[in-house]
Amino acid sequence: NAGVTQTPKFRILKIGQSMTLQCTQDMNHNYMYWYRQDPGMGLKLIYYSVGAGITDKGEVPNGYNVSRSTTEDFPLRLELAAPSQTSVYFCASSPLGVNQPQHFGDGTRLSIL
Amino acid sequence: GQNIDQPTEMTATEGAIVQINCTYQTSGFNGLFWYQQHAGEAPTFLSYNVLDGLEEKGRFSSFLSRSKGYSYLLLKELQMKDSASYLCAVRGSSGTYKYIFGTGTRLKVLA
């Protein structure tokens, strides 16, 4: 089982560049999430989706955009990269059910220079 | 506001027992999760509590008191591989699918 797959694993961007972080899951989960994790910190929710065509903002959405055209895919877009967006980005998914845990991808380590 | 507090770092000896505390203040409560995260890796699920009391899973147990906004994760018979960060996360009100994470507790297990 692939689970949650994130690409790329590492990326270095210049200030002002744009990029899309890819996330796909093969578990048919309804819910998908994007988090960022800064060094020594917990996870901050950027955006989440409860199903195809439905997305909503989390705690730290500024500078990011998402889309959810299919159940499987939930890409995260950075339009104008800034040094403050240097972080590790995790995508997660979970099935229906209040007691269902989130399944995380391996993360994308992004540096903005 | 919404807040989850955990100690930043703890140290314990191999074979010992350690308790990692988590206190929370959230608008609504629909369950508390504990995750383990090794350095450079993704978080993995450990336990879930929604009712008051203790949930036991092998060497790991988790306790919840909703009235006190308090949970703890208990790790028994510590092993070197238990050196990791432990994240407490609360799911908010019914109908929301958002989770709030604490900053995590870094546990170092010494030989």
XYZ file of N, CA and C in Angstrom:
672
model
N 0.831 -1.201 0.000
C 0.000 0.000 0.000
C 0.858 1.240 0.000
N 0.596 2.169 -0.936
C 1.382 3.390 -1.010
C 0.976 4.355 0.104
N -0.311 4.439 0.440
C -0.754 5.359 1.486
C -0.827 6.773 0.957
N -0.128 7.708 1.633
C -0.080 9.104 1.221
C 1.295 9.369 0.611
N 1.313 9.837 -0.627
C 2.572 10.075 -1.333
C 2.737 11.553 -1.612
N 3.885 12.103 -1.204
C 4.187 13.510 -1.445
C 5.398 13.629 -2.363
N 5.309 14.561 -3.292
C 6.456 14.881 -4.138
C 6.541 16.393 -4.322
N 7.757 16.979 -4.403
C 9.035 16.295 -4.236
C 9.348 16.091 -2.758
N 10.437 15.412 -2.455
C 10.848 15.233 -1.067
C 11.662 16.444 -0.588
N 12.413 17.035 -1.473
C 13.231 18.197 -1.145
C 13.126 19.207 -2.288
N 13.203 20.488 -1.940
C 13.207 21.500 -2.991
C 13.795 22.774 -2.435
N 14.595 23.443 -3.277
C 15.095 24.766 -2.930
C 14.514 25.739 -3.943
N 13.918 26.804 -3.455
C 13.309 27.815 -4.313
C 13.972 29.160 -4.076
N 13.934 30.001 -5.083
C 14.366 31.381 -4.897
C 13.148 32.221 -4.504
N 13.399 33.291 -3.795
C 12.327 34.214 -3.405
C 11.565 34.661 -4.648
N 10.232 34.598 -4.565
C 9.393 35.044 -5.665
C 8.997 33.948 -6.647
N 9.670 32.785 -6.579
C 9.305 31.685 -7.469
C 8.013 31.034 -6.989
N 7.430 30.249 -7.879
C 6.210 29.517 -7.551
C 6.462 28.025 -7.674
N 5.664 27.256 -6.943
C 5.757 25.809 -7.106
C 4.506 25.143 -6.526
N 4.305 23.899 -6.924
C 3.203 23.102 -6.407
C 3.748 21.872 -5.720
N 3.314 21.680 -4.490
C 3.632 20.454 -3.760
C 2.500 19.464 -4.018
N 2.899 18.274 -4.461
C 1.894 17.281 -4.823
C 1.605 16.335 -3.668
N 0.344 15.937 -3.550
C -0.062 14.962 -2.539
C -1.138 14.086 -3.140
N -0.960 12.783 -3.046
C -1.973 11.853 -3.523
C -2.110 10.707 -2.525
N -3.344 10.230 -2.355
C -3.577 9.101 -1.447
C -4.419 8.049 -2.160
N -4.135 6.792 -1.846
C -4.815 5.685 -2.534
C -5.712 4.908 -1.590
N -6.153 5.539 -0.503
C -6.968 4.865 0.505
C -8.442 5.281 0.427
N -8.783 6.091 -0.568
C -10.160 6.570 -0.748
C -10.646 7.361 0.469
N -9.732 8.093 1.101
C -10.106 8.892 2.268
C -10.820 10.159 1.840
N -11.834 10.538 2.617
C -12.558 11.765 2.298
C -11.763 13.021 2.669
N -11.123 12.981 3.848
C -10.504 14.185 4.374
C -9.022 14.230 4.033
N -8.585 15.417 3.625
C -7.167 15.627 3.366
C -6.736 16.957 3.954
N -5.453 17.030 4.346
C -4.936 18.173 5.094
C -3.528 18.523 4.621
N -3.208 19.805 4.720
C -1.829 20.262 4.558
C -1.393 20.959 5.838
N -0.222 20.536 6.342
C 0.370 21.142 7.518
C 1.772 21.626 7.173
N 2.248 22.581 7.956
C 3.650 22.938 7.923
C 4.207 22.737 9.326
N 5.467 22.340 9.371
C 6.126 22.123 10.652
C 7.474 22.819 10.628
N 7.595 23.839 11.457
C 8.850 24.561 11.587
C 9.723 23.851 12.624
N 11.043 24.054 12.581
C 11.959 23.307 13.462
C 11.554 23.366 14.927
N 11.455 22.202 15.553
C 11.144 22.127 16.974
C 9.713 22.488 17.331
N 8.863 22.569 16.323
C 7.486 22.995 16.574
C 6.504 21.902 16.195
N 5.250 22.128 16.562
C 4.196 21.213 16.177
C 3.723 21.502 14.761
N 2.597 20.936 14.420
C 2.032 21.073 13.084
C 1.015 22.208 13.046
N 1.127 23.047 12.038
C 0.164 24.125 11.828
C -0.649 23.805 10.569
N -1.963 23.870 10.691
C -2.842 23.532 9.574
C -2.899 24.683 8.576
N -2.630 24.376 7.306
C -2.653 25.395 6.263
C -4.027 25.409 5.588
N -4.412 24.280 5.020
C -5.705 24.093 4.370
C -6.159 22.661 4.597
N -7.479 22.459 4.475
C -7.983 21.108 4.532
C -9.162 20.958 3.578
N -9.542 19.702 3.329
C -10.632 19.413 2.400
C -11.431 18.226 2.934
N -12.753 18.340 2.866
C -13.612 17.252 3.348
C -14.132 16.393 2.195
N -13.741 16.757 0.970
C -14.136 15.966 -0.185
C -13.820 16.711 -1.453
N -13.933 16.023 -2.572
C -13.638 16.643 -3.859
C -14.491 17.895 -4.049
N -13.845 18.988 -4.451
C -14.524 20.246 -4.693
C -14.736 21.122 -3.486
N -14.318 20.649 -2.300
C -14.540 21.404 -1.053
C -13.219 21.607 -0.335
N -12.844 22.872 -0.131
C -11.632 23.173 0.617
C -11.927 24.298 1.606
N -11.101 24.391 2.644
C -11.287 25.446 3.630
C -9.959 25.792 4.262
N -9.881 27.031 4.794
C -8.640 27.518 5.372
C -8.402 26.949 6.765
N -7.128 26.774 7.077
C -6.731 26.391 8.413
C -6.204 27.604 9.165
N -5.204 27.367 10.029
C -4.646 28.443 10.868
C -3.751 29.400 10.093
N -2.993 28.905 9.110
C -1.965 29.710 8.450
C -2.081 29.622 6.927
N -3.180 30.077 6.319
C -3.387 29.895 4.881
C -2.705 30.928 3.986
N -2.266 32.054 4.559
C -1.747 33.138 3.724
C -0.513 32.716 2.952
N -0.527 32.992 1.650
C 0.597 32.657 0.780
C 0.458 31.308 0.101
N -0.652 30.621 0.367
C -0.866 29.280 -0.180
C -2.251 29.189 -0.841
N -2.366 28.248 -1.768
C -3.657 27.907 -2.348
C -3.736 26.407 -2.549
N -4.973 25.886 -2.551
C -5.169 24.453 -2.763
C -6.331 24.247 -3.720
N -6.422 23.019 -4.198
C -7.566 22.593 -4.989
C -7.784 21.120 -4.698
N -9.000 20.649 -4.911
C -9.305 19.215 -4.700
C -10.308 18.812 -5.784
N -9.770 18.475 -6.935
C -10.628 18.093 -8.059
C -10.979 16.607 -8.022
N -10.182 15.806 -7.333
C -10.465 14.374 -7.208
C -10.319 13.965 -5.742
N -10.825 12.803 -5.399
C -10.671 12.295 -4.034
C -9.206 12.053 -3.710
N -8.427 11.636 -4.715
C -7.057 11.199 -4.473
C -6.047 12.336 -4.301
N -6.245 13.450 -5.006
C -5.200 14.466 -5.104
C -5.546 15.752 -4.382
N -4.526 16.327 -3.719
C -4.739 17.570 -2.968
C -3.452 18.395 -3.053
N -3.213 19.059 -4.187
C -1.967 19.820 -4.345
C -1.996 21.146 -3.591
N -0.823 21.568 -3.143
C -0.650 22.843 -2.441
C 0.211 23.753 -3.299
N -0.261 24.957 -3.548
C 0.421 25.895 -4.433
C 1.002 27.056 -3.626
N 2.290 27.344 -3.884
C 2.932 28.551 -3.364
C 3.114 29.481 -4.554
N 2.530 30.670 -4.503
C 2.575 31.552 -5.671
C 3.824 32.416 -5.699
N 4.150 33.051 -4.607
C 5.317 33.940 -4.529
C 6.105 33.541 -3.279
N 7.078 32.656 -3.477
C 7.777 32.094 -2.322
C 8.499 33.178 -1.518
N 8.389 33.043 -0.199
C 9.046 33.963 0.736
C 9.859 33.144 1.744
N 10.944 33.723 2.292
C 11.770 32.980 3.258
C 10.972 32.415 4.430
N 9.882 33.087 4.821
C 9.066 32.621 5.943
C 8.349 31.303 5.639
N 8.345 30.914 4.364
C 7.705 29.660 3.982
C 8.670 28.478 3.991
N 9.901 28.727 4.378
C 10.848 27.627 4.580
C 10.345 26.767 5.716
N 10.121 25.486 5.427
C 9.505 24.613 6.417
C 9.469 23.185 5.874
N 8.960 22.283 6.682
C 8.636 20.934 6.220
C 7.125 20.857 6.090
N 6.668 20.424 4.948
C 5.237 20.364 4.659
C 4.774 18.911 4.666
N 3.732 18.661 5.449
C 3.149 17.322 5.520
C 1.728 17.347 4.988
N 1.429 16.374 4.176
C 0.065 16.116 3.725
C -0.466 14.935 4.524
N -1.742 14.964 4.863
C -2.342 13.865 5.625
C -3.741 13.597 5.101
N -4.219 12.389 5.345
C -5.597 12.051 4.983
C -6.211 11.222 6.093
N -7.524 11.221 6.164
C -8.217 10.365 7.124
C -9.578 9.987 6.564
N -10.075 8.806 6.963
C -11.405 8.379 6.494
C -12.491 8.999 7.355
N -13.734 8.751 6.981
C -14.876 9.174 7.788
C -14.821 8.495 9.151
N -15.331 9.178 10.178
C -15.353 8.592 11.518
C -14.550 9.436 12.479
N -15.153 9.812 13.588
C -14.501 10.734 14.520
C -13.281 10.128 15.181
N -13.206 8.795 15.249
C -12.083 8.176 15.927
C -10.979 7.750 14.963
N -11.080 8.170 13.718
C -10.103 7.750 12.720
C -8.893 8.674 12.722
N -7.689 8.117 12.850
C -6.492 8.958 12.874
C -6.113 9.436 11.480
N -5.233 10.401 11.450
C -4.700 10.884 10.192
C -3.502 10.037 9.778
N -3.368 9.834 8.460
C -2.230 9.138 7.886
C -1.393 10.188 7.167
N -0.101 10.234 7.490
C 0.753 11.285 6.964
C 1.667 10.785 5.851
N 1.933 11.689 4.892
C 2.977 11.445 3.925
C 4.340 11.694 4.558
N 5.409 11.426 3.796
C 6.766 11.545 4.325
C 7.267 12.982 4.409
N 6.531 13.904 3.841
C 6.902 15.311 3.950
C 7.703 15.821 2.770
N 7.612 17.143 2.572
C 8.434 17.854 1.590
C 9.227 18.905 2.347
N 10.555 18.829 2.229
C 11.422 19.802 2.897
C 11.734 20.917 1.916
N 11.217 22.111 2.224
C 11.294 23.238 1.304
C 12.123 24.355 1.908
N 13.104 24.836 1.125
C 13.919 25.979 1.548
C 13.752 27.099 0.539
N 13.523 28.303 1.038
C 13.376 29.480 0.186
C 14.577 30.387 0.447
N 15.367 30.625 -0.599
C 16.597 31.409 -0.412
C 16.575 32.670 -1.254
N -9.310 31.698 23.155
C -8.501 31.113 22.108
C -8.334 29.632 22.312
N -7.672 28.990 21.361
C -7.452 27.553 21.440
C -5.972 27.298 21.689
N -5.692 26.388 22.617
C -4.310 26.180 23.003
C -4.094 24.765 23.502
N -2.958 24.214 23.152
C -2.548 22.909 23.669
C -1.141 23.047 24.205
N -0.920 22.621 25.443
C 0.380 22.735 26.081
C 0.974 21.370 26.384
N 2.243 21.241 26.057
C 3.005 20.036 26.371
C 4.384 20.485 26.841
N 5.047 19.688 27.682
C 6.438 20.027 28.011
C 7.295 19.926 26.758
N 8.319 20.760 26.682
C 9.144 20.799 25.474
C 10.034 19.565 25.352
N 10.620 19.166 26.459
C 11.598 18.082 26.406
C 11.569 17.281 27.701
N 11.804 15.971 27.573
C 11.904 15.099 28.739
C 13.024 14.095 28.496
N 13.616 13.641 29.581
C 14.677 12.630 29.505
C 14.344 11.510 30.457
N 14.571 10.280 30.029
C 14.308 9.125 30.886
C 15.315 8.037 30.548
N 15.362 7.038 31.416
C 16.338 5.956 31.272
C 15.683 4.715 30.672
N 16.442 4.014 29.890
C 15.965 2.763 29.299
C 15.399 1.846 30.374
N 14.215 1.276 30.105
C 13.568 0.394 31.060
C 12.629 1.090 32.016
N 12.692 2.399 32.091
C 11.869 3.164 33.035
C 10.479 3.427 32.455
N 9.677 4.177 33.238
C 8.341 4.607 32.819
C 8.351 6.134 32.729
N 7.721 6.676 31.699
C 7.642 8.136 31.572
C 6.215 8.546 31.239
N 5.812 9.669 31.804
C 4.471 10.212 31.561
C 4.596 11.567 30.879
N 3.978 11.711 29.720
C 3.999 12.970 28.969
C 2.615 13.591 29.066
N 2.558 14.796 29.612
C 1.284 15.461 29.850
C 0.878 16.383 28.703
N -0.411 16.575 28.594
C -0.976 17.474 27.577
C -2.213 18.138 28.177
N -2.231 19.463 28.205
C -3.428 20.184 28.640
C -3.949 20.980 27.455
N -5.263 21.083 27.372
C -5.845 21.744 26.205
C -6.997 22.655 26.581
N -7.147 23.709 25.795
C -8.296 24.615 25.870
C -8.752 24.814 24.438
N -9.877 24.226 24.084
C -10.367 24.306 22.708
C -11.848 24.619 22.700
N -12.314 25.151 21.585
C -13.739 25.405 21.442
C -14.379 24.114 20.968
N -14.856 23.333 21.892
C -15.426 22.033 21.580
C -14.374 20.940 21.679
N -14.848 19.728 21.839
C -13.936 18.587 21.962
C -14.597 17.376 21.329
N -13.832 16.749 20.431
C -14.361 15.561 19.758
C -13.290 14.491 19.642
N -12.390 14.467 20.623
C -11.382 13.418 20.644
C -9.972 13.970 20.730
N -9.090 13.180 21.346
C -7.687 13.564 21.494
C -6.811 12.437 20.974
N -5.843 12.797 20.172
C -4.954 11.830 19.535
C -3.521 12.062 20.014
N -2.780 10.981 20.104
C -1.333 11.049 20.344
C -0.629 10.446 19.125
N 0.412 11.170 18.681
C 1.230 10.711 17.564
C 2.689 10.668 18.012
N 3.436 9.755 17.411
C 4.884 9.683 17.613
C 5.566 10.158 16.334
N 6.610 10.960 16.503
C 7.340 11.441 15.333
C 8.839 11.320 15.581
N 9.500 10.408 14.869
C 10.945 10.319 14.924
C 11.536 11.447 14.079
N 12.736 11.854 14.445
C 13.395 12.978 13.774
C 13.472 12.740 12.272
N 13.014 13.716 11.513
C 13.080 13.633 10.061
C 12.024 12.757 9.422
N 11.077 12.292 10.229
C 10.045 11.405 9.691
C 8.653 11.992 9.906
N 7.663 11.304 9.343
C 6.279 11.732 9.493
C 5.703 11.247 10.822
N 4.709 11.948 11.354
C 4.025 11.460 12.555
C 3.288 10.160 12.276
N 3.247 9.282 13.276
C 2.464 8.051 13.178
C 1.542 7.951 14.391
N 0.372 7.423 14.179
C -0.681 7.364 15.189
C -0.327 6.396 16.316
N -0.566 6.847 17.556
C -0.352 5.985 18.720
C -1.669 5.620 19.409
N -2.481 6.654 19.739
C -3.672 6.349 20.532
C -4.732 7.431 20.373
N -5.946 7.072 20.781
C -7.105 7.961 20.677
C -7.948 7.841 21.940
N -8.354 8.993 22.487
C -9.270 9.021 23.633
C -10.399 10.002 23.333
N -11.614 9.591 23.634
C -12.738 10.521 23.543
C -13.555 10.494 24.849
N -13.506 9.392 25.565
C -14.165 9.285 26.860
C -13.130 9.331 27.970
N -13.540 9.767 29.151
C -12.640 9.802 30.291
C -12.130 8.405 30.619
N -10.869 8.345 30.991
C -10.316 7.070 31.408
C -9.055 6.716 30.664
N -8.643 5.481 30.881
C -7.367 4.993 30.379
C -7.580 4.038 29.205
N -6.786 4.247 28.149
C -6.753 3.325 27.018
C -5.363 2.711 26.982
N -5.302 1.378 26.947
C -4.000 0.709 26.986
C -3.735 -0.027 25.678
N -2.483 0.131 25.215
C -2.074 -0.536 23.977
C -0.645 -0.997 24.157
N -0.473 -2.178 24.663
C 0.875 -2.697 24.853
C 1.655 -1.855 25.847
N 2.825 -1.350 25.448
C 3.657 -0.543 26.342
C 3.143 0.890 26.480
N 2.182 1.269 25.641
C 1.677 2.638 25.637
C 0.259 2.682 26.211
N 0.004 3.701 27.049
C -1.336 3.955 27.576
C -1.598 5.443 27.460
N -2.866 5.783 27.274
C -3.220 7.198 27.250
C -4.446 7.412 28.114
N -4.421 8.527 28.841
C -5.481 8.857 29.791
C -6.109 10.177 29.400
N -7.410 10.307 29.670
C -8.116 11.557 29.373
C -9.033 11.939 30.522
N -9.016 13.244 30.865
C -10.006 13.841 31.752
C -10.569 15.049 31.030
N -11.786 14.924 30.540
C -12.392 16.022 29.771
C -12.701 17.218 30.666
N -13.120 16.964 31.901
C -13.465 18.078 32.801
C -12.247 18.929 33.125
N -11.074 18.311 33.134
C -9.839 19.045 33.447
C -9.092 19.483 32.185
N -9.549 19.086 31.018
C -8.834 19.419 29.795
C -7.419 18.875 29.822
N -7.298 17.595 30.175
C -5.985 17.021 30.478
C -5.898 15.607 29.939
N -4.720 15.306 29.399
C -4.422 13.954 28.945
C -2.968 13.656 29.256
N -2.643 12.397 29.355
C -1.237 12.010 29.407
C -1.017 10.735 28.611
N 0.206 10.611 28.138
C 0.666 9.404 27.454
C 1.687 8.744 28.377
N 1.484 7.476 28.657
C 2.378 6.740 29.549
C 3.143 5.697 28.732
N 4.446 5.762 28.803
C 5.275 4.802 28.088
C 6.010 3.937 29.121
N 5.818 2.647 29.037
C 6.442 1.723 29.996
C 7.604 0.993 29.334
N 8.489 0.466 30.174
C 9.622 -0.350 29.689
C 10.314 0.352 28.520
N 10.731 1.575 28.782
C 11.290 2.410 27.717
C 12.424 1.715 26.978
N 12.421 1.923 25.660
C 13.480 1.406 24.799
C 14.123 2.586 24.079
N 15.347 2.366 23.601
C 16.063 3.445 22.911
C 15.261 3.953 21.711
N 14.529 3.057 21.063
C 13.773 3.448 19.870
C 12.574 4.355 20.192
N 12.286 4.500 21.498
C 11.197 5.404 21.894
C 11.636 6.865 21.898
N 12.924 7.111 21.684
C 13.409 8.494 21.565
C 12.773 9.114 20.328
N 11.928 10.104 20.555
C 11.145 10.707 19.480
C 10.399 11.900 20.057
N 9.675 12.603 19.207
C 8.734 13.624 19.669
C 7.349 13.020 19.760
N 6.596 13.448 20.754
C 5.234 12.950 20.957
C 4.285 14.138 20.876
N 3.370 14.059 19.909
C 2.461 15.156 19.611
C 1.058 14.839 20.110
N 0.491 15.809 20.799
C -0.885 15.723 21.269
C -1.741 16.549 20.304
N -2.873 16.015 19.865
C -3.739 16.735 18.923
C -5.189 16.582 19.347
N -5.926 17.678 19.289
C -7.338 17.669 19.661
C -8.192 17.950 18.433
N -9.222 17.161 18.271
C -10.216 17.418 17.223
C -11.334 18.241 17.852
N -11.710 19.326 17.168
C -12.644 20.274 17.746
C -14.077 19.804 17.750
N -14.985 20.742 17.656
C -16.400 20.455 17.804
C -16.892 19.466 16.766
N -17.954 18.775 17.118
C -18.592 17.865 16.172
C -18.956 18.636 14.910
N -18.676 18.078 13.767
C -18.956 18.759 12.510
C -17.741 19.450 11.940
N -16.695 19.593 12.744
C -15.456 20.132 12.207
C -14.465 18.994 12.030
N -13.630 19.135 11.063
C -12.656 18.083 10.777
C -11.244 18.594 10.953
N -11.126 19.677 11.718
C -9.809 20.255 11.946
C -9.235 19.745 13.252
N -7.920 19.631 13.272
C -7.196 19.208 14.455
C -6.252 20.330 14.873
N -6.103 20.482 16.175
C -5.107 21.415 16.701
C -4.011 20.585 17.346
N -2.763 20.863 16.940
C -1.635 20.112 17.469
C -0.885 20.930 18.514
N -0.396 20.240 19.532
C 0.550 20.858 20.441
C 1.920 20.925 19.775
N 2.869 21.583 20.435
C 4.200 21.738 19.845
C 5.036 20.475 19.968
N 4.554 19.494 20.740
C 5.268 18.232 20.847
C 6.239 18.191 22.006
N 6.481 17.000 22.507
C 7.441 16.765 23.587
C 8.547 15.871 23.050
N 9.790 16.374 23.100
C 10.936 15.570 22.643
C 11.405 14.706 23.794
N 11.316 13.396 23.597
C 11.739 12.448 24.628
C 13.084 11.853 24.248
N 14.031 11.939 25.187
C 15.323 11.300 24.988
C 15.428 10.142 25.960
N 15.705 8.966 25.438
C 15.880 7.781 26.268
C 17.375 7.477 26.341
N 17.879 7.446 27.572
C 19.306 7.232 27.788
C 19.575 5.806 28.231
N 20.707 5.272 27.793
C 21.080 3.895 28.172
C 21.493 3.810 29.639
